[in-house]
Amino acid sequence: MEIFGISSQALFGQLLLGLINGSFYAVLSLGLAVIFGLLNIINFSHGALYMIGAFVAWLGLEYFGINYWAALILSPLVVGVLGIVIERLLLKHLYKLDHLYGLLLTFGLALIGEGVFRNLYGSSGQSYPVPEILQGGVDLGFMFMPLYRGWVVVAALSVCAITWYLIERTRLGATLRAATERPELVQALGINVPVLVTVTYGAGVALAAFAGVLAAPVVQVNPLMGSNLIIVVFAVVVIGGMGSILGSIVTGLGLGIVEGLTKVVYPEASAVVIFVIMVVVLLLRPAGLFGKQA
Amino acid sequence: MSATAIPSGASAFKPGGELLRITDLHAFYGESHILHGIDLTVNKGELVTLLGRNGAGRSTTMKSILGLVGRRTGKIMFNGTDITAMAPHRIARLGIGFCPEERGIFSGLTTEENLMLPPQVASGGMTLDEIYTLFPNLHERRHSPGTRLSGGEQQMLAMARILRTGAKLLLLDEITEGLAPVIVKKLGEVLRLLKTRGYTILLIEQNFRFAAPLADRHIVLEHGSIVATVTKEALPSQTEMLHQMLGV
Amino acid sequence: MSNTASQSAKSDFILQTVGLTKEFKGFAAVQDVNLNVQRGHIHALIGPNGAGKTTVFNLLTKFLQPTRGTITFNGIDISREEPAQIARRGVIRSFQISATFPHLTVLENVRVALQRKVGNSFHFWKSEKTLNSLNDRAVELLESVDLGEYVNTVTAEMPYGRKRALEIATTLALDPELMLLDEPTQGMGHEDVDRVAELIRKVSKSRTILMVEHNLSVVETLCDRITVLQRGQILAEGPYAVVSKDPRVLEAYVGVEA
Amino acid sequence: MKPVVASSKSQAGLMFGLLLVAGLVAPFVAYPTFLMKLLCFALFASAFNLLLGFAGLLSFGHAAFFGGAAYVCAWLVKEAGWSPELGLVAGTLVGGGLGAIFGWVAIRRAGIYFAMITLALAQLVFFLALQLPFTGGEDGLQGVPRGKLFGLVDLSDNTAMYYFVFAVFFAGFALIYRTVHSPFGQVLKAIRENEPRAISLGYQVERYKLVAFVISAAMAGLAGSMKALVFQLASLTDVHWHMSGEVVLMTLLGGLGTILGPGVGAAVIVALENELADKVGSWVTVIMGSIFVICVLAFRRGIVGELKALRERIN
Amino acid sequence: QVSDGVVKIGVLTDLSGVYSDVAGKGTVVATQMAIDDFNAKEKPSFKIEVVSADHQNKGDIAANKAREWFEQGKVDTVSELVTTSVALAVQKIAKEKNRIALISGAASTRVTNEDCNDVTVHWTYDTYAVANGTAKAVTKAGGKKWFFLTADYAFGHSLEKDAGDVVKANGGEVVGAVRHPFPGSDFSSFLLKAQSSGAQIIGLANAGGDTINSIKQAAEFGVTPKQQLAGLLMFITDVHSLGLKTTQSMYLTEGFYWNLNDDTRAWSKRFFDLHKRMPTMVQAGQYSSVMHYLKAVKAAGTDDTAKVMTQMKKTPVNDFFAKNGTIRDDGRMVHDMYLLQVKKPAESSTPWDYYHVRATIPAAEAFQPLSASKCPLVAKK
Ligand SMILES: Nc1ncnc2c1ncn2[C@@H]1O[C@H](COP(=O)(O)OP(=O)(O)OP(=O)(O)O)[C@@H](O)[C@H]1O
Ligand SMILES: Nc1ncnc2c1ncn2[C@@H]1O[C@H](COP(=O)(O)OP(=O)(O)OP(=O)(O)O)[C@@H](O)[C@H]1O
Ligand SMILES: CC(C)C[C@H](N)C(=O)O
Ligand SMILES: [Mg+2]
Ligand SMILES: [Mg+2]
């Protein structure tokens, strides 16, 4: 069967791969959005923390025999704590300054993170095995779908859904949303906003680490794995509208699929399609697809 | 509305005695010097109003108590604790509820989420049911976004929000602003009720007629300084002077 | 002139709005405001906090886009123009929160305003010394607001009250036909208030002024006409003597019933 | 009354004089290729600073102008046989042209958004440089001949090349200096200080920002094409976002909004990279990152800014 | 005379990236071994120094480093230069500065073809040689329909072209190709393309980490075993990290295998003691080239580029790496190559015992003949 002269097999296959990539975009941009919402900081080190998340999983397996499933919980915890330390030690001092300083500081952190791991482990990448029960795959007719990739989509979507639920439907989330609107007043009502900020940052980077662990068996665990991805994710966040939770999830998945589609139709453009969409969106809707108009 | 719905004040707050003492308070926004040495005390169970023209510094006084102004000097004691250098949330948790003049309803939260936002700081706050009995409108609209409420409803919400927490000192900034007379009347009843239950209230009002019968004392500010204090007893003889000062 | 103006036709209104409305997500901050400012007047806009005064200013200068309504300046419809264009027509505003260029010197602050009319503002290849020809005029303006001694001070280092004075000087530098002042005496001590009030009176000679002011004594002494806003709508309008007796105003703004 | 600070004129003269002397004797003291690299980056950082330091716009996409121009210049000189000086002119124009496009899209947003948008646009340019047929993909354009200046001076001689680079740098730097200290620069500063106020005085601020952006991009382009000639190659490194980050670092370290700061910052970073590369290997990135963090946290005025502050405190 | 009495060798290689296993630190070790052996045996009158640096597989970094070494560091020869783009860039600088480039790791035939010059020697192997070995063997074994998965840079292009030529020359057909970014990490969408192309053989025109990942992901996506992979350039380290289970029966072509004969085993054992891994052909070639260079300097009595080049070219190479190897005028060092097949896990008896040697490709056939060369140095003959 063919659609527009493209075999449906290739089309569906690429769309599915796009969805898998989109899952990573979604989880990463979700973390960025959560952080941006409350701290007003574009967390440039998000990609590095994603990479560190993957490395923590790899190191755990290599040196302590910690398996994938444990790593899926442990690594976000470790990285979350790292995030908390970063926030308490460094970011805290920047809130009164122009928000650009947050961007610059986290950029510096990204360089440090990447550099340290590059020195310790080189940039050739370490391979992380697919966990036993997710090896193999299913034949979907149009393509052979490795189980693990299917799991990535399921896990990413679940985490997105949980995060969305936490923020939009719970008391904690309500507090968070209120603090995004008027931090001072929320504090005056007796809520410890500084701690909330710290925890939020920790949680946001834990999401990055989670994505990192998910990615570990898919790509080589490699110090540079986050640095190119993150720019795309920035574009996703800009397109979705900064700070919008639902926006970042939907846009992340959507753009992954669009990218997949481009690979079928005009592969040369697949690397840039997201940036092109970003420019178009900005010209038409400066606040992004889901952003509140300024 | 049943009076028994409101439990009496917690035992930690013995009746009488001083609850809030402000000494030589100066406050600044950036480079403008707003308060020029305020001294005032509020006793337990008292209702004190802050009067003054627009821009006299009444809201600033309140915000200073909670540590919400850019910079302040002087000393603020609450229930025997020096709170001058405390973080705002810790001050609030000592039992101070704040209802800001711009109401501060969160648009991203539903009415009920707004209501549930402030944490319980002491026992003896009202329950959700009691609050809904007191303000039936809020019950009706509890699932709609906070800022979709009418101005009056938002004002009720802002008040109700701090009644849940068990705070014993309420800082109320222009709660009748822009409200229909019926609601104003209702708020008057609520305040009276709160008073009988041992709440201590610091009230900013433009609407002198609303404030006069409720208050134990009136404090008048002008250009960031206290220019007069009038007790309930002295009020009849001094009303004329107050009107003068308030620029009528 | 104010004599003839009061009798003659509409064209003596330098600024008029018809049905001016601004809504923020369904909340009407300014509603159906018909404002008429007479040429040569000092016109005050008062009202409780949040009444929409600053919003009106923002609409008049197009820092905000009106949801509805038209604005005419000198008989020209300016409802669709850009902020900078409106400034070029001679409507210059000051801000509620002091608006100077903090790291430029006081002289440079005024010169930036003077420079606009010279038309060399895009000349990046010329030396800034070409601006020195504006110094005399700048100093003159500064002296008129008693800032002569501050000429070379970096603005940030001046006391607050002097900054408000500088703002007025900067505004005057453009020789505006209509000056919009948002709470010019806010945050000032008594003597500064008097000084600024005096200054406003002085500069009002050849122009029209629309000001927002909470200080009623300033309003009383300076203003020819007063518009009272409440919750986005005009509550009352007229000379001070009339408005200050209006029971609705007393209730809404002053806070007592007559 | 003499309101303008009298010493500023002679100070500027002194600065340019010293710069000239230093530039002329430098090759007798240091390795010319190193100096040329330094000058290219000093010009790049100064151009960047024009935007961030004097117009308050943080572009995270300046690599696009630097690298884009490097590619165009390299291609024209190598494949089309243009002379080096024409290559530089073309590179400058390309930088400016790209700047106009970026500016047109980005200037409608401010702050973080502006940074993000420029970053993403630069990424577009990066992919173009990777994929367009004439860019040499991963390899870049190598073996670009330095050629003969005006058909006369053979630039393959390092000393000759150095003096050419220095002259170009000096001219570019002087232009930036002039822009900052021009009527236009005054308005730019005013906009940075208080944009709403500038608007209310009748300035159409977006136009000023756009012009500043274009000048900055053009000078970045000049620096990039010069780099292409010096090293005889244009490569993906030049258009990579790390390059955009590096120029921010140079500017921040040297002193944002100071005239000499970016040059000083560039010198420090280039020297560090040169010195450290052999000794600490790839720890260089970690060191760069740390400098970034330290600058942002404790040293926001940068080297020149701190020195200035120190001098003022002493006076 | 040797300038300053010092011969300085620069090792410019990938110390941290995807080719760091293939070349990397091991080539620095091999260089040092060569120098130590040379000093011990030949007792030269000059001193020998080494510097090394990481070029991160980036042509510009390499070019800048080489330039600095030549201009400031008094480096006489720059060596190794894994990654084609690096080699091509540095080769040009060497020519300009009139110093010698000894290339071991880089693969493309461009080094001695279009881009040849008279200061460069290409030592170990090239894309023609490996394609000629592996692609020919696979095509002859019945794999006629090919699809290429190509690393998108000079090396990949070169390998794809050379292998495509061999496939066609042997009666096969190329049905398509897809180029992936270098270095790549996720190959799934490219593999999907390869899958839907209907080719029998997917030729991997990439190397190192990229090849390893492509092979793994091909298995993950069920591309293999329905379609077969041909690793056009694989090294023993790749087989080592993938394991015999994944790679069994694959054909590959190398210029060196440690377990060929006593000489290779002896040298490799020494190398293993120092580096804890068996040598790749790049590392062995590095030793061989440096040794040959040092001997030439000694024989010529000078480090002058032209004289040393002449000396190197007129002396045959005879060591554990090559028997009767010669350096042609285009700079190509020609020697025997080996067609190898990966053992089944059961067939491997000792660690690193990975290959069956299926054929020795004689020097004369292994490399592109001079008659087909595009090198200006030999074209007009
Ligand atoms: N955030 C702020 N920044 C600068 N100045 C402020 C700020 N908030 C208030 N002010 C100024 O401080 C002074 C006192 O303000 P405050 O809000 O305390 O007045 P108030 O007595 O509550 O009167 P009202 O509420 O009627 O305006 C006023 O001049 C006001 O303009
Ligand atoms: N950008 C905005 N978005 C939403 N609401 C706004 C915005 N700007 C102003 N408002 C609201 O519009 C109303 C009018 O505000 P405005 O600043 O005009 O009041 P004002 O009369 O100037 O008060 P003040 O005397 O305190 O300066 C207020 O309720 C304010 O919260
Ligand atoms: C070690 C290698 C595989 C290097 C690669 N073949 C190249 O020349 O680019
Ligand atoms: Mg107030
Ligand atoms: Mg206002």
Coordinates of N, CA and C in Angstrom, one line a residue, chain E residues 94-225:
Chain E
A94 N 50.6 20.4 6.5 CA 51.9 19.9 6.4 C 52.6 20.3 5.1
K95 N 51.8 20.2 4.0 CA 52.4 20.6 2.7 C 52.8 22.1 2.8
E96 N 51.9 22.9 3.3 CA 52.2 24.4 3.4 C 53.4 24.6 4.2
K97 N 53.6 23.9 5.3 CA 54.7 24.2 6.2 C 55.9 23.3 5.9
N98 N 55.7 22.5 4.9 CA 56.8 21.5 4.5 C 57.3 20.6 5.6
R99 N 56.3 19.9 6.2 CA 56.6 18.9 7.2 C 55.9 17.6 6.7
I100 N 56.2 16.5 7.5 CA 55.7 15.2 7.0 C 54.5 14.8 7.8
A101 N 53.5 14.3 7.1 CA 52.3 13.7 7.7 C 52.3 12.2 7.5
L102 N 52.3 11.4 8.6 CA 52.3 10.0 8.6 C 50.9 9.6 9.0
I103 N 50.1 9.0 8.0 CA 48.7 8.8 8.4 C 48.5 7.3 8.6
S104 N 47.9 6.9 9.7 CA 47.6 5.5 10.0 C 46.1 5.3 10.0
G105 N 45.4 6.1 10.8 CA 44.0 5.7 11.1 C 43.0 6.1 10.1
A106 N 43.3 7.2 9.4 CA 42.3 7.7 8.4 C 42.1 6.7 7.3
A107 N 40.9 6.7 6.7 CA 40.6 5.7 5.8 C 40.5 6.1 4.3
S108 N 40.1 7.3 4.1 CA 39.7 7.6 2.7 C 40.8 7.5 1.7
T109 N 40.5 7.0 0.5 CA 41.5 7.0 -0.6 C 41.8 8.4 -1.0
R110 N 41.0 9.4 -0.6 CA 41.3 10.7 -1.0 C 42.7 11.2 -0.6
V111 N 43.2 10.6 0.5 CA 44.5 11.0 1.0 C 45.6 10.8 0.0
T112 N 45.5 9.7 -0.8 CA 46.5 9.5 -1.8 C 46.0 9.7 -3.2
N113 N 44.7 10.1 -3.3 CA 44.1 10.2 -4.6 C 44.0 11.7 -4.9
E114 N 42.8 12.2 -5.0 CA 42.7 13.7 -5.3 C 43.5 14.6 -4.4
D115 N 43.6 14.3 -3.2 CA 44.3 15.2 -2.2 C 45.7 14.8 -1.9
C116 N 46.3 14.0 -2.8 CA 47.7 13.5 -2.4 C 48.7 14.7 -2.5
N117 N 49.7 14.5 -1.7 CA 50.8 15.5 -1.9 C 52.1 14.8 -1.5
D118 N 53.2 15.4 -1.7 CA 54.5 14.7 -1.6 C 55.1 14.7 -0.2
V119 N 54.3 15.1 0.8 CA 54.8 15.0 2.2 C 54.0 14.1 3.0
T120 N 53.1 13.4 2.4 CA 52.1 12.5 3.1 C 52.4 11.0 2.8
V121 N 52.4 10.2 3.8 CA 52.4 8.8 3.6 C 51.1 8.2 4.3
H122 N 50.4 7.4 3.6 CA 49.2 6.8 4.1 C 49.5 5.3 4.3
W123 N 49.5 4.9 5.6 CA 50.2 3.7 6.0 C 49.4 2.4 6.0
T124 N 48.3 2.4 6.8 CA 47.8 1.1 7.2 C 46.8 0.5 6.2
Y125 N 45.8 1.3 5.8 CA 44.8 0.7 4.9 C 44.1 1.9 4.3
D126 N 43.1 1.6 3.4 CA 42.2 2.7 3.0 C 40.9 2.1 2.5
T127 N 40.0 3.0 2.2 CA 38.6 2.5 1.9 C 38.6 1.6 0.7
Y128 N 39.4 1.9 -0.3 CA 39.5 1.0 -1.4 C 39.9 -0.4 -1.0
A129 N 40.9 -0.5 -0.1 CA 41.4 -1.8 0.3 C 40.3 -2.6 1.1
V130 N 39.6 -2.0 2.0 CA 38.7 -2.7 2.8 C 37.4 -3.1 2.0
A131 N 37.0 -2.1 1.1 CA 35.9 -2.4 0.2 C 36.2 -3.6 -0.7
N132 N 37.4 -3.5 -1.2 CA 37.9 -4.5 -2.2 C 37.9 -5.9 -1.5
G133 N 38.2 -5.9 -0.2 CA 38.2 -7.2 0.4 C 36.8 -7.6 0.8
T134 N 36.1 -6.8 1.6 CA 34.9 -7.3 2.2 C 33.7 -7.3 1.2
A135 N 33.6 -6.2 0.5 CA 32.4 -6.0 -0.4 C 32.5 -7.1 -1.5
K136 N 33.7 -7.3 -2.0 CA 33.9 -8.4 -3.0 C 33.5 -9.7 -2.5
A137 N 34.0 -10.0 -1.3 CA 33.7 -11.4 -0.7 C 32.2 -11.5 -0.5
V138 N 31.5 -10.5 0.0 CA 30.1 -10.6 0.2 C 29.3 -10.7 -1.0
T139 N 29.7 -9.9 -2.0 CA 29.0 -10.0 -3.3 C 29.1 -11.3 -4.0
K140 N 30.3 -11.8 -3.9 CA 30.6 -13.1 -4.6 C 29.9 -14.2 -3.8
A141 N 29.7 -14.0 -2.5 CA 29.0 -15.1 -1.8 C 27.5 -15.0 -2.0
G142 N 27.0 -14.1 -2.9 CA 25.6 -14.1 -3.3 C 24.8 -12.9 -2.9
G143 N 25.5 -12.0 -2.1 CA 24.8 -10.8 -1.7 C 24.8 -9.7 -2.8
K144 N 23.8 -9.7 -3.6 CA 23.9 -8.8 -4.8 C 23.2 -7.5 -4.7
K145 N 22.1 -7.4 -3.9 CA 21.4 -6.2 -3.7 C 21.8 -5.4 -2.5
W146 N 22.5 -4.3 -2.7 CA 23.1 -3.5 -1.5 C 22.3 -2.2 -1.3
F147 N 22.3 -1.9 0.0 CA 21.9 -0.6 0.5 C 22.9 -0.1 1.5
F148 N 23.3 1.2 1.3 CA 24.4 1.7 2.2 C 23.9 2.6 3.3
L149 N 24.4 2.3 4.5 CA 24.2 3.2 5.6 C 25.5 3.9 5.9
T150 N 25.5 5.2 5.6 CA 26.8 5.9 5.4 C 27.0 7.0 6.4
A151 N 28.1 7.1 7.0 CA 28.5 8.2 7.9 C 28.7 9.4 7.0
D152 N 28.0 10.5 7.4 CA 27.9 11.6 6.5 C 29.1 12.5 6.6
Y153 N 30.2 12.0 6.1 CA 31.4 12.9 6.0 C 32.4 12.2 5.1
A154 N 33.5 12.9 4.8 CA 34.4 12.4 3.7 C 34.7 10.9 3.7
F155 N 34.9 10.4 4.9 CA 35.2 9.0 5.0 C 34.1 8.1 4.5
G156 N 32.9 8.4 5.1 CA 31.7 7.6 4.7 C 31.5 7.6 3.2
H157 N 31.5 8.8 2.7 CA 31.3 9.0 1.2 C 32.3 8.2 0.4
S158 N 33.5 8.2 0.9 CA 34.6 7.6 0.2 C 34.4 6.0 0.2
L159 N 34.0 5.6 1.4 CA 33.8 4.1 1.6 C 32.6 3.7 0.8
E160 N 31.5 4.5 0.8 CA 30.3 4.1 0.1 C 30.7 4.0 -1.4
K161 N 31.4 5.0 -1.9 CA 31.7 5.0 -3.3 C 32.6 3.8 -3.7
D162 N 33.7 3.6 -2.9 CA 34.6 2.5 -3.2 C 33.9 1.2 -3.1
A163 N 33.1 1.0 -2.1 CA 32.4 -0.3 -2.0 C 31.3 -0.5 -3.1
G164 N 30.6 0.6 -3.4 CA 29.6 0.5 -4.5 C 30.3 0.1 -5.8
D165 N 31.5 0.7 -6.1 CA 32.2 0.3 -7.3 C 32.5 -1.2 -7.3
V166 N 32.9 -1.7 -6.2 CA 33.3 -3.1 -6.1 C 32.1 -4.0 -6.3
V167 N 30.9 -3.6 -5.6 CA 29.7 -4.3 -5.8 C 29.3 -4.4 -7.2
K168 N 29.3 -3.3 -7.9 CA 28.9 -3.3 -9.3 C 29.9 -4.1 -10.2
A169 N 31.1 -3.9 -9.9 CA 32.1 -4.6 -10.7 C 32.0 -6.1 -10.5
N170 N 31.4 -6.6 -9.4 CA 31.2 -8.0 -9.2 C 29.8 -8.5 -9.5
G171 N 29.0 -7.7 -10.3 CA 27.7 -8.1 -10.7 C 26.6 -7.8 -9.7
G172 N 26.9 -7.0 -8.7 CA 25.8 -6.6 -7.8 C 25.2 -5.3 -8.2
E173 N 24.3 -4.9 -7.3 CA 23.5 -3.7 -7.6 C 23.3 -2.9 -6.3
V174 N 23.4 -1.6 -6.5 CA 23.2 -0.7 -5.3 C 21.8 -0.1 -5.4
V175 N 20.9 -0.4 -4.4 CA 19.5 0.1 -4.6 C 19.3 1.4 -3.8
G176 N 20.2 1.8 -3.0 CA 20.0 3.1 -2.3 C 21.0 3.3 -1.2
A177 N 21.0 4.5 -0.6 CA 21.9 4.8 0.4 C 21.2 5.8 1.3
V178 N 21.6 5.8 2.6 CA 21.1 6.9 3.5 C 22.3 7.3 4.3
R179 N 22.4 8.7 4.5 CA 23.5 9.2 5.2 C 23.1 9.6 6.6
H180 N 23.9 9.2 7.6 CA 23.5 9.5 9.0 C 24.6 10.5 9.5
P181 N 24.1 11.4 10.4 CA 25.1 12.3 11.0 C 26.2 11.6 11.7
F182 N 27.4 12.3 11.7 CA 28.5 11.7 12.4 C 28.9 12.5 13.6
P183 N 29.1 12.0 14.7 CA 28.8 10.6 15.1 C 27.3 10.5 15.4
G184 N 26.7 9.4 15.1 CA 25.3 9.2 15.3 C 25.0 8.4 16.6
S185 N 23.7 8.4 17.0 CA 23.4 7.6 18.2 C 22.2 6.8 17.9
D186 N 21.2 7.4 17.3 CA 20.0 6.7 17.1 C 19.9 6.4 15.6
F187 N 20.0 5.1 15.2 CA 20.0 4.8 13.8 C 18.6 4.2 13.3
S188 N 17.7 4.3 14.2 CA 16.4 3.5 13.9 C 15.8 4.0 12.6
S189 N 15.7 5.3 12.4 CA 15.0 5.7 11.2 C 15.7 5.4 9.9
F190 N 17.1 5.4 10.0 CA 17.9 5.0 8.9 C 17.7 3.5 8.6
L191 N 17.7 2.7 9.6 CA 17.6 1.3 9.5 C 16.2 1.0 8.8
L192 N 15.2 1.7 9.3 CA 13.9 1.5 8.7 C 13.9 1.8 7.2
K193 N 14.6 2.8 6.8 CA 14.8 3.0 5.4 C 15.4 1.9 4.7
A194 N 16.5 1.4 5.3 CA 17.3 0.3 4.7 C 16.3 -0.9 4.6
Q195 N 15.5 -1.1 5.6 CA 14.6 -2.2 5.7 C 13.6 -2.2 4.5
S196 N 13.1 -1.0 4.3 CA 12.0 -0.9 3.3 C 12.6 -0.9 1.9
S197 N 14.0 -0.8 1.8 CA 14.6 -0.8 0.4 C 14.5 -2.1 -0.2
G198 N 14.4 -3.2 0.5 CA 14.3 -4.5 0.0 C 15.7 -5.0 -0.4
A199 N 16.8 -4.4 0.1 CA 18.1 -4.9 -0.2 C 18.4 -6.2 0.6
Q200 N 19.3 -7.0 0.0 CA 19.7 -8.2 0.8 C 20.8 -7.8 1.8
I201 N 21.7 -6.9 1.4 CA 22.8 -6.5 2.2 C 22.7 -5.1 2.6
I202 N 22.9 -4.8 3.8 CA 23.0 -3.4 4.2 C 24.5 -3.1 4.5
G203 N 25.1 -2.4 3.7 CA 26.5 -2.1 3.8 C 26.7 -0.9 4.8
L204 N 27.5 -1.2 5.8 CA 27.7 -0.1 6.8 C 29.0 0.7 6.4
A205 N 28.7 1.8 5.8 CA 29.9 2.6 5.4 C 30.1 3.6 6.6
N206 N 30.4 3.1 7.7 CA 30.7 3.9 8.9 C 31.7 3.2 9.7
A207 N 32.0 3.6 10.9 CA 33.1 2.9 11.6 C 32.9 3.2 13.1
G208 N 33.7 2.4 13.9 CA 33.8 2.6 15.3 C 32.4 2.5 16.0
G209 N 32.2 3.5 16.9 CA 30.9 3.5 17.6 C 29.7 3.5 16.7
D210 N 29.8 4.1 15.6 CA 28.6 4.2 14.7 C 28.3 2.8 14.2
T211 N 29.3 2.0 13.8 CA 29.1 0.7 13.3 C 28.5 -0.2 14.4
I212 N 29.1 -0.1 15.6 CA 28.6 -0.9 16.7 C 27.1 -0.6 16.9
N213 N 26.8 0.6 17.0 CA 25.4 1.0 17.2 C 24.5 0.5 16.1
S214 N 24.9 0.7 14.9 CA 24.1 0.2 13.8 C 23.8 -1.3 13.9
I215 N 24.8 -2.0 14.2 CA 24.7 -3.4 14.3 C 23.7 -3.8 15.4
K216 N 23.9 -3.2 16.5 CA 23.0 -3.5 17.7 C 21.5 -3.1 17.3
Q217 N 21.4 -2.0 16.8 CA 20.0 -1.5 16.6 C 19.3 -2.3 15.4
A218 N 20.1 -2.8 14.5 CA 19.6 -3.6 13.4 C 19.0 -4.8 14.0
A219 N 19.7 -5.4 15.0 CA 19.1 -6.6 15.7 C 17.9 -6.2 16.4
E220 N 17.9 -5.1 17.1 CA 16.8 -4.7 17.9 C 15.5 -4.5 17.1
F221 N 15.7 -3.9 15.9 CA 14.5 -3.6 15.1 C 14.2 -4.8 14.1
G222 N 14.8 -5.9 14.3 CA 14.5 -7.1 13.5 C 14.9 -6.9 12.1
V223 N 15.9 -6.0 11.8 CA 16.4 -5.9 10.4 C 17.2 -7.1 10.1
T224 N 18.1 -7.5 11.0 CA 18.8 -8.8 10.9 C 17.9 -9.8 11.6
P225 N 17.9 -11.1 11.3 CA 18.7 -11.7 10.2 C 18.0 -11.6 8.8

